[in-house]
PDB file of C-alpha atoms in Angstrom:
ATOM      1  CA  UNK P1077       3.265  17.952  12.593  1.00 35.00           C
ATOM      2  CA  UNK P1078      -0.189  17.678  11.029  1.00 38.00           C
ATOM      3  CA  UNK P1079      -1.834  15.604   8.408  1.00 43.00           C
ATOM      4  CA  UNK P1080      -3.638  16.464   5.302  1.00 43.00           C
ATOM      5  CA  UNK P1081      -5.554  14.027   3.015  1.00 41.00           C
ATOM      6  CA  UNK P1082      -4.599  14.120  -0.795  1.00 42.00           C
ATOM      7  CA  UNK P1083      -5.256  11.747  -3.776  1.00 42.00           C
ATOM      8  CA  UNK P1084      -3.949   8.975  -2.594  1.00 43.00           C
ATOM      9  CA  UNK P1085      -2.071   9.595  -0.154  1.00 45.00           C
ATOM     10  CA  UNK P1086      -1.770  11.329   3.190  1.00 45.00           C
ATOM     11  CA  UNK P1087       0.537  14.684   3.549  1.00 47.00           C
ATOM     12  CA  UNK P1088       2.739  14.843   6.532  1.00 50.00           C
ATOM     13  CA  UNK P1089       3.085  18.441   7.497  1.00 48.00           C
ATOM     14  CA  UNK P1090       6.886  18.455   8.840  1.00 48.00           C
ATOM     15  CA  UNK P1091       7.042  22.132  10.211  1.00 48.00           C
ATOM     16  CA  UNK P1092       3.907  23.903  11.485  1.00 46.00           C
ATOM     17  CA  UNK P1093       5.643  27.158   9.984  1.00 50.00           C
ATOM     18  CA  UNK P1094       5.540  24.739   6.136  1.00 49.00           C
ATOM     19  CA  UNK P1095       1.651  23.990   6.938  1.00 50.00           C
ATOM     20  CA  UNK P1096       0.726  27.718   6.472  1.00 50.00           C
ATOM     21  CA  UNK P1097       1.887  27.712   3.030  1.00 53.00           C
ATOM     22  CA  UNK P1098       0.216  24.445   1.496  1.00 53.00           C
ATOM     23  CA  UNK P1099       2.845  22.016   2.973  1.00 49.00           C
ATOM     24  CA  UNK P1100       5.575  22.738   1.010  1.00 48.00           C
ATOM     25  CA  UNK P1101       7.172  19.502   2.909  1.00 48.00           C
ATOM     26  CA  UNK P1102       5.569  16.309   2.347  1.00 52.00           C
ATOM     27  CA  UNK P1103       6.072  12.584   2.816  1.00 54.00           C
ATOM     28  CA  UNK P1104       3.901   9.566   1.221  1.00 57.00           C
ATOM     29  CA  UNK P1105       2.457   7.636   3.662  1.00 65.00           C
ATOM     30  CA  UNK P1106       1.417   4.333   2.076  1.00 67.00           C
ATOM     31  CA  UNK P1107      -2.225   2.900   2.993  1.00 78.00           C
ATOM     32  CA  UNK P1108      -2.611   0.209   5.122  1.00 84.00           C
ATOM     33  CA  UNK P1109      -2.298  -3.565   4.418  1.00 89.00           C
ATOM     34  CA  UNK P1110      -6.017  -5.104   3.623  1.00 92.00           C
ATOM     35  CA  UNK P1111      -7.275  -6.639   6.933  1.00 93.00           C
ATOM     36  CA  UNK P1112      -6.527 -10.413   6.343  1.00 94.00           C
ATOM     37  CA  UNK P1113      -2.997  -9.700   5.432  1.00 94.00           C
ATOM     38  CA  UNK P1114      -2.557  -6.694   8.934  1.00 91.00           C
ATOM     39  CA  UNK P1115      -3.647 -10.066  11.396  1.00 93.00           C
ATOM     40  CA  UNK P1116      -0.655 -11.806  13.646  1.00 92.00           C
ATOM     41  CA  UNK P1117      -1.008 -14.715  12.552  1.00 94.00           C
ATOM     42  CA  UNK P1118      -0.506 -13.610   8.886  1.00 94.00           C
ATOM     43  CA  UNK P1119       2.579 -11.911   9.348  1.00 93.00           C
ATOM     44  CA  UNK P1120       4.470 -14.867  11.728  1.00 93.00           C
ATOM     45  CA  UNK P1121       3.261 -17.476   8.849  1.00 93.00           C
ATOM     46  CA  UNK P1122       4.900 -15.204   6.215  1.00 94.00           C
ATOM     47  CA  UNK P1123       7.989 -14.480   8.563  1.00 93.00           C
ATOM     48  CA  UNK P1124       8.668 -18.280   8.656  1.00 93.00           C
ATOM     49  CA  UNK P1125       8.004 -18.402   4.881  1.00 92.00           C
ATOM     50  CA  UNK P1126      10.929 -15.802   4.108  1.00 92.00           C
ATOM     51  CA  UNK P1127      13.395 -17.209   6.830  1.00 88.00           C
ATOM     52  CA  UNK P1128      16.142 -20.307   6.133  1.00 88.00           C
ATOM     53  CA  UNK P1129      15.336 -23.025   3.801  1.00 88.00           C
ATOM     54  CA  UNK P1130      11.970 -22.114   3.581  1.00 90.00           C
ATOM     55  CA  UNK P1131      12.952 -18.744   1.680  1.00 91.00           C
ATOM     56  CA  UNK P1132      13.760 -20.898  -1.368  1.00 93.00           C
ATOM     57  CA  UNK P1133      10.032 -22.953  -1.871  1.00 94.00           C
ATOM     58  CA  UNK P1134       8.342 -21.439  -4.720  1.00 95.00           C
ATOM     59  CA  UNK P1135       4.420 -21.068  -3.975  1.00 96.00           C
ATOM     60  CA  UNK P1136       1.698 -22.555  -6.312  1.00 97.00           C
ATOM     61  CA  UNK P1137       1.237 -19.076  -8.039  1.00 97.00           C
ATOM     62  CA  UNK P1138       4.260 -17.466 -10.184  1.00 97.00           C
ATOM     63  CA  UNK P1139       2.878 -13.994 -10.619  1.00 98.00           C
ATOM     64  CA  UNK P1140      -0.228 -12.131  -9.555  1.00 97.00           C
ATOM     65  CA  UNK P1141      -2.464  -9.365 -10.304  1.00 96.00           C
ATOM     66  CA  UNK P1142      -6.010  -8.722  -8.982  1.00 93.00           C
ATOM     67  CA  UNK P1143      -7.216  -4.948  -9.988  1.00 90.00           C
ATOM     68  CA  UNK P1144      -9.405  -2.416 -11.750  1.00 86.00           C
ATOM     69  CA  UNK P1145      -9.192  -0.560 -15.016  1.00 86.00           C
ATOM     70  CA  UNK P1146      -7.980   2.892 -14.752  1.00 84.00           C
ATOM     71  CA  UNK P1147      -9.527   5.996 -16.228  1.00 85.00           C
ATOM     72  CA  UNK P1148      -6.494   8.000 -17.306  1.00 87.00           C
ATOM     73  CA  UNK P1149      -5.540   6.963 -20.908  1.00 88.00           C
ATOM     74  CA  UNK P1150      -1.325   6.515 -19.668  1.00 88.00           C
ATOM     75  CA  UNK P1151      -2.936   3.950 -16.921  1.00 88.00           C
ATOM     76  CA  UNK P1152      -5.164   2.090 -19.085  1.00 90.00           C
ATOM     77  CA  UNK P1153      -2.562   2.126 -22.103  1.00 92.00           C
ATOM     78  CA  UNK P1154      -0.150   0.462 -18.754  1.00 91.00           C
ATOM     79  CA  UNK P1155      -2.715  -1.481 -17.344  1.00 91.00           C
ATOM     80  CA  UNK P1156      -3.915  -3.369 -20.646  1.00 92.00           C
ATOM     81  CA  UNK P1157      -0.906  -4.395 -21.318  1.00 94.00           C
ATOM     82  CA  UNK P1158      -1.490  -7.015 -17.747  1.00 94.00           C
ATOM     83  CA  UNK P1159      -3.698  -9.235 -20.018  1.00 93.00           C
ATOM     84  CA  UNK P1160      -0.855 -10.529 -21.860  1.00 95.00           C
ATOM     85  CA  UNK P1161       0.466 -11.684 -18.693  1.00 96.00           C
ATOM     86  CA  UNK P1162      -1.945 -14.733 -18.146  1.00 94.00           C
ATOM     87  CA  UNK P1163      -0.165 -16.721 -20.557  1.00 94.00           C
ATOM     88  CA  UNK P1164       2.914 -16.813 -18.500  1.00 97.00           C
ATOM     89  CA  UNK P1165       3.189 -20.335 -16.203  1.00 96.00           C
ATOM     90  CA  UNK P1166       1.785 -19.877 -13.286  1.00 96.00           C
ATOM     91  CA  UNK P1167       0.251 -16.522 -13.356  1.00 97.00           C
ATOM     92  CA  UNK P1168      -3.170 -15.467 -12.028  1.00 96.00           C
ATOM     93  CA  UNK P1169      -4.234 -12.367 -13.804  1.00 94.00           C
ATOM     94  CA  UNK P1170      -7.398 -10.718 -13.389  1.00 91.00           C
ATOM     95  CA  UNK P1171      -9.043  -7.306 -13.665  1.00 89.00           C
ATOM     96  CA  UNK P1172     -11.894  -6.375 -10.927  1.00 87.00           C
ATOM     97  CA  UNK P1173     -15.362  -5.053 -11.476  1.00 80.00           C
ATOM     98  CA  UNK P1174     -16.052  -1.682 -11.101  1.00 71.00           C
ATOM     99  CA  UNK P1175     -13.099   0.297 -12.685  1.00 61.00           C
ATOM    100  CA  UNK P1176     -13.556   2.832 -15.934  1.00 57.00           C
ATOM    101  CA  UNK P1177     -16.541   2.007 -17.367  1.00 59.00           C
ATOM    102  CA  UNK P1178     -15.581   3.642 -20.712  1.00 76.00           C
ATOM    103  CA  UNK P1179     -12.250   2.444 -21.920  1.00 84.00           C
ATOM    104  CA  UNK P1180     -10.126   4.459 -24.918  1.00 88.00           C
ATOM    105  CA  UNK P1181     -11.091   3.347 -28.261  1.00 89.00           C
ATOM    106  CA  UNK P1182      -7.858   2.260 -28.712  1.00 90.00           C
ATOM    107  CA  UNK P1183      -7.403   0.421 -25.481  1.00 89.00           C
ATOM    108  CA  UNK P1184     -10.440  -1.497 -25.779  1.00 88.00           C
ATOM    109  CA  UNK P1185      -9.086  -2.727 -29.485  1.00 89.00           C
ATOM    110  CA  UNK P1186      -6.097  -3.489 -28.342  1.00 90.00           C
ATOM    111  CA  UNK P1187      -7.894  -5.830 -25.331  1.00 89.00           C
ATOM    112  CA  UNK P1188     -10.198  -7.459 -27.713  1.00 89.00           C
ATOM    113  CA  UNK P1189      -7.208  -8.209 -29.711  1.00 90.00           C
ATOM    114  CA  UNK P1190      -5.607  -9.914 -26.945  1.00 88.00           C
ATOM    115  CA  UNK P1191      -9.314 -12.219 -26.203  1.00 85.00           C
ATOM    116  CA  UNK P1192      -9.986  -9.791 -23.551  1.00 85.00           C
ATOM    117  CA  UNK P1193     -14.136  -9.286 -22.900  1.00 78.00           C
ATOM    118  CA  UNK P1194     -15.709  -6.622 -20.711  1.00 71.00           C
ATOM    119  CA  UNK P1195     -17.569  -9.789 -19.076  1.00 64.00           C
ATOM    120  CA  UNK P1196     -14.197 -11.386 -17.412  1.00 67.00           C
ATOM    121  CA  UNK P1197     -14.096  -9.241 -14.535  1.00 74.00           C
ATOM    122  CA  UNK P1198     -14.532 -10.617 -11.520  1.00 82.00           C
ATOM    123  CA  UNK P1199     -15.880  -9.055  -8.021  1.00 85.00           C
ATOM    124  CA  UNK P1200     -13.767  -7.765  -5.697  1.00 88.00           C
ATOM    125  CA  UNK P1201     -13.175  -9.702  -2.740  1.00 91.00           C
ATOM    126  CA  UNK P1202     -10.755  -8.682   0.080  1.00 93.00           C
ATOM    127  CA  UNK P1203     -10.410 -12.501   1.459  1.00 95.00           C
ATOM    128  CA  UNK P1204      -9.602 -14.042  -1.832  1.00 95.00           C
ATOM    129  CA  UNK P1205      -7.404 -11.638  -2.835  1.00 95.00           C
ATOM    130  CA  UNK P1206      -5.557 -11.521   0.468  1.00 96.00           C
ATOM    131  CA  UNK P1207      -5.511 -15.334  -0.288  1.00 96.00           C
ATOM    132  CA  UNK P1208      -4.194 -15.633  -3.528  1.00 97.00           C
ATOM    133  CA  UNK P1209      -1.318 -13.092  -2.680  1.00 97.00           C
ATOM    134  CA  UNK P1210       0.148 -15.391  -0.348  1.00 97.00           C
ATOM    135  CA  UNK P1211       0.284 -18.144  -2.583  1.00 97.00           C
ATOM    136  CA  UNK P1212       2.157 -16.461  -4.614  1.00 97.00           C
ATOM    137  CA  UNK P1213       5.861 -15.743  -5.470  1.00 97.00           C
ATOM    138  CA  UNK P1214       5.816 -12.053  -7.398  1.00 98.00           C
ATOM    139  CA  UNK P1215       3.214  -9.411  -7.097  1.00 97.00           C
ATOM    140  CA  UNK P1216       2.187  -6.848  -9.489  1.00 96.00           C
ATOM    141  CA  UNK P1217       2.606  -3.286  -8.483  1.00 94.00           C
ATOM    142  CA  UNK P1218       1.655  -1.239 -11.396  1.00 92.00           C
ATOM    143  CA  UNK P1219      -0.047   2.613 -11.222  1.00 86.00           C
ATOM    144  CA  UNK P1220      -3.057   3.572 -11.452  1.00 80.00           C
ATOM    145  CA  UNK P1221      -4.769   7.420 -12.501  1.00 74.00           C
ATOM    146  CA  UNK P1222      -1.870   8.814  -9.923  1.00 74.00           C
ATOM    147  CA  UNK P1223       1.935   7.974  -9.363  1.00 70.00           C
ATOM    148  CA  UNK P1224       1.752   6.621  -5.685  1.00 72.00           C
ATOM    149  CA  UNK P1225       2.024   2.732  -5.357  1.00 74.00           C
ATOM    150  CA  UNK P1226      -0.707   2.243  -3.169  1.00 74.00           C
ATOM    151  CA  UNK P1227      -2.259  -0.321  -1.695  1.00 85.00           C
ATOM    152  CA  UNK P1228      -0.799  -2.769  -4.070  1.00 90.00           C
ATOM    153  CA  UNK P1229       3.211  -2.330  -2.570  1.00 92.00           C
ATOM    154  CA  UNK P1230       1.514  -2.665   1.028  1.00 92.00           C
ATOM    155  CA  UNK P1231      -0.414  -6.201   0.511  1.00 94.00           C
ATOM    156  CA  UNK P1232       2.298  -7.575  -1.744  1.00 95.00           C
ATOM    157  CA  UNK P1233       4.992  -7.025   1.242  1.00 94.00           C
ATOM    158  CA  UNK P1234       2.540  -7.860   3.600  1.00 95.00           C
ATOM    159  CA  UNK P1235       2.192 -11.260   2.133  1.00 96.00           C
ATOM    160  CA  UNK P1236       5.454 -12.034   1.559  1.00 96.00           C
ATOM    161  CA  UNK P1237       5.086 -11.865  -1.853  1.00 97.00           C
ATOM    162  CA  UNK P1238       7.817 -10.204  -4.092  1.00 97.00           C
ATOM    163  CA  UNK P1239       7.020  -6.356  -5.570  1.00 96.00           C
ATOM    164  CA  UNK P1240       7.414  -6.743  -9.553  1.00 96.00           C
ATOM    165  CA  UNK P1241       7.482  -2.821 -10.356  1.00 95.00           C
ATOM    166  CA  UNK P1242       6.362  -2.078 -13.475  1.00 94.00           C
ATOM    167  CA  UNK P1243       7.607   0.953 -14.696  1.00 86.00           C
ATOM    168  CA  UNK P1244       9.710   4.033 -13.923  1.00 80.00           C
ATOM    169  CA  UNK P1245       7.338   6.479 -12.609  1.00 80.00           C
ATOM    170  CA  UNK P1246       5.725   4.740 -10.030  1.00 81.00           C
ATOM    171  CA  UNK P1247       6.428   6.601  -6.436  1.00 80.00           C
ATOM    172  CA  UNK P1248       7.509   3.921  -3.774  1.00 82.00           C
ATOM    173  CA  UNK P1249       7.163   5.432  -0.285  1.00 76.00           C
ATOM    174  CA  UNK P1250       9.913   6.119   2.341  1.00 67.00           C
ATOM    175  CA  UNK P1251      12.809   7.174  -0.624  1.00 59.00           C
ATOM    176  CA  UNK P1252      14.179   9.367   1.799  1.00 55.00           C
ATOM    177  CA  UNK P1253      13.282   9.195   5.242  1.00 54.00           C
ATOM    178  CA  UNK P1254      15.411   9.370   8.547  1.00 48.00           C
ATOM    179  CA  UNK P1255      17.703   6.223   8.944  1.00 52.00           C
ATOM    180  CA  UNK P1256      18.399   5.958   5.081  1.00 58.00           C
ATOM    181  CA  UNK P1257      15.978   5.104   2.299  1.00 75.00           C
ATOM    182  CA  UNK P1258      13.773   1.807   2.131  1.00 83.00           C
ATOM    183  CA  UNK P1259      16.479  -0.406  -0.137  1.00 89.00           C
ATOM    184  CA  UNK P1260      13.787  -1.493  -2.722  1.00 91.00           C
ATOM    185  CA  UNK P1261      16.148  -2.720  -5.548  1.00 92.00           C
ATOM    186  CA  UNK P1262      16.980  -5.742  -2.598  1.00 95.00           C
ATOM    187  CA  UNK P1263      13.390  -6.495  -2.405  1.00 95.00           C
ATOM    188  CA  UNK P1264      11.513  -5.645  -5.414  1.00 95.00           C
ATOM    189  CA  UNK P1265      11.736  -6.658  -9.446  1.00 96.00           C
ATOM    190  CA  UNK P1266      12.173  -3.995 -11.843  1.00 95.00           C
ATOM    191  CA  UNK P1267      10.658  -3.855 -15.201  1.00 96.00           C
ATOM    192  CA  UNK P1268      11.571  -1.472 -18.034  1.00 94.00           C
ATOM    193  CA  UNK P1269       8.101   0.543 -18.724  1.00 93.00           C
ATOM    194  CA  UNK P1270       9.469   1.603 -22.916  1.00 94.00           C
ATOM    195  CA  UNK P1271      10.200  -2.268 -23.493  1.00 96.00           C
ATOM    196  CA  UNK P1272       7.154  -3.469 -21.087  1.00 96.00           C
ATOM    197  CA  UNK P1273       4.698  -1.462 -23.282  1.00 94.00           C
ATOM    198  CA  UNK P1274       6.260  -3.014 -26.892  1.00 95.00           C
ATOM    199  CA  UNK P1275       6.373  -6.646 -25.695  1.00 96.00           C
ATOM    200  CA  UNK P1276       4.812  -6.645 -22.233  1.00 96.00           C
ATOM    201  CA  UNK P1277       5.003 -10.492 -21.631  1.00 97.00           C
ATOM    202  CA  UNK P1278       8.272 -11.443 -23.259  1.00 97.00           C
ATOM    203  CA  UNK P1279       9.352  -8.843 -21.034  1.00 97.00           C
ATOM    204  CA  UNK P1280       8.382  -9.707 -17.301  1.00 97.00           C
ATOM    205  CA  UNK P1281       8.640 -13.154 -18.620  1.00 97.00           C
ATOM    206  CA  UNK P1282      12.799 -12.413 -18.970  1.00 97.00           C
ATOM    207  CA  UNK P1283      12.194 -10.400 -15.544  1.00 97.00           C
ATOM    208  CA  UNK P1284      10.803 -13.126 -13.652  1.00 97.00           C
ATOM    209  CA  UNK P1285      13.451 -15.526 -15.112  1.00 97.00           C
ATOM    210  CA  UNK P1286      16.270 -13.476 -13.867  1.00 97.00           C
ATOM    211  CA  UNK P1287      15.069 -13.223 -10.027  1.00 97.00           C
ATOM    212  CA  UNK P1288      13.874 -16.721  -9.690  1.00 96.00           C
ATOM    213  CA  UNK P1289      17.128 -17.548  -8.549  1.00 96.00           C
ATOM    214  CA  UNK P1290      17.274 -14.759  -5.903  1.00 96.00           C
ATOM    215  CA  UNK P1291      13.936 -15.156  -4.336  1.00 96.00           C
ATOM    216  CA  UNK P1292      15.836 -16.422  -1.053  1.00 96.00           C
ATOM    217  CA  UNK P1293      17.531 -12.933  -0.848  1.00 96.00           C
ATOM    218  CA  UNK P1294      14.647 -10.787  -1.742  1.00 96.00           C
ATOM    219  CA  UNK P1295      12.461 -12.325   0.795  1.00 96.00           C
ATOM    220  CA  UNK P1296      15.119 -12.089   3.435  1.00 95.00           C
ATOM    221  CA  UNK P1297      15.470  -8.256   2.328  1.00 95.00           C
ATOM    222  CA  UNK P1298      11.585  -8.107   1.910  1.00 95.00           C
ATOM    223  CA  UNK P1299      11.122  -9.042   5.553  1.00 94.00           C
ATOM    224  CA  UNK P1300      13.324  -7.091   6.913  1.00 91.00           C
ATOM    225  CA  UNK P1301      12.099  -3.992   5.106  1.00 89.00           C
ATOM    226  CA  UNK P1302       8.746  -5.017   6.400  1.00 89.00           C
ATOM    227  CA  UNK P1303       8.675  -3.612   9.458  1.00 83.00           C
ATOM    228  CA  UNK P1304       9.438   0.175   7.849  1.00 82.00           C
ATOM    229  CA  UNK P1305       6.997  -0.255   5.421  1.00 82.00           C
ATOM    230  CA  UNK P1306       4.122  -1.373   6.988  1.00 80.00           C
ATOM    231  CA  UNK P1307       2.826   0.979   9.808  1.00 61.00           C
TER     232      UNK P1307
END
């Protein structure tokens, strides 16, 4: 097979015959985990975490999100609506410097309405976000400008922490792949996007509420889809 770089992703020519005509059969390849969450010693401490009694500890932080504004209006509309979050208990939500320098009209209103300022960014670091993912529970995985999870899916599972999916569109690697499809509804949260975008934190507040009680079985299923995921 051969491999083509796209937006986001990688192409996987299947059939040399297929690569002639603009590899009509492709597979997303997720990214890589960031470097502090790829290292040994990483993955054993987060095995241990997601194995026995431990599997049921909650970690200091309930919900996380580190990431840029996007430039598309869909993402930003999606992505705004992650401000709202902070108020839940426990969450850490923060955008990152160096996204869309020119939000929609609308989408900056709506952010100003919600005590967002374009000064509360912070820098982008990949140590302190690799840290605060592993303290805690749920993760964020929300799209960007294209469909693909990205990065996001592959540090959240990395560091044991729970995928909370927001929204319906977002394209999860490994769907169909030989040996049956990666069993995501056992290790990931679901959130409506239609009810997410009316009341965004009533609603991953309800979503959150509703797995707490499972986190024992989707880190068991988390770490044993691990080793499929990450490559």
């Amino acid at each position: 097979g051969e491999l083509a770089a796209t937006s986001g992703a990688v192409a996987l020519c299947a059939d040399s015959r297929s690569c002639a005509r603009g590899f009509q059969r492709r597979v997303v390849i997720p990214p890589l985990p960031l470097p502090p969450l790829a290292t040994l010693a990483v993955q054993l401490q987060t095995a241990r975490q997601m194995c026995g009694a431990a599997a049921a500890r909650r970690r200091p932080t309930s919900l996380f999100f580190r990431g840029l504004h996007a430039k598309s209006h869909e993402a930003q509309e999606l992505r705004a609506r992650l401000w709202t979050l902070r108020q839940l208990p426990g969450a850490a939500v923060k955008f990152t410097r160096g996204g869309s320098a020119s939000l929609e009209p609308d989408t900056r209103r709506w952010l100003v309405a919600q005590g967002w300022s374009g000064g509360s960014a912070v820098p982008f670091n990949a140590y302190a976000y690799a840290r605060a993912a592993l303290r805690s529970d749920f993760c964020v995985v929300v799209r960007g400008d294209g469909q693909n999870a990205g990065r996001m899916l592959v540090d959240a599972v990395a560091a044991g922490c729970v995928p909370l999916v927001i929204g319906d569109k977002t394209v999860l690697p490994f769907r169909k792949r030989q040996g049956g499809p990666l069993p995501y509804a056992d290790f990931t949260v679901g959130v409506d996007e239609l009810e997410y975008m009316r009341y965004p934190a009533e609603t991953v507040r309800k979503a959150l509420e509703e797995a707490a009680p499972r986190l024992p079985q989707l880190r068991a299923a988390l770490l044993a889809a691990r080793e499929r995921l990450l490559l």
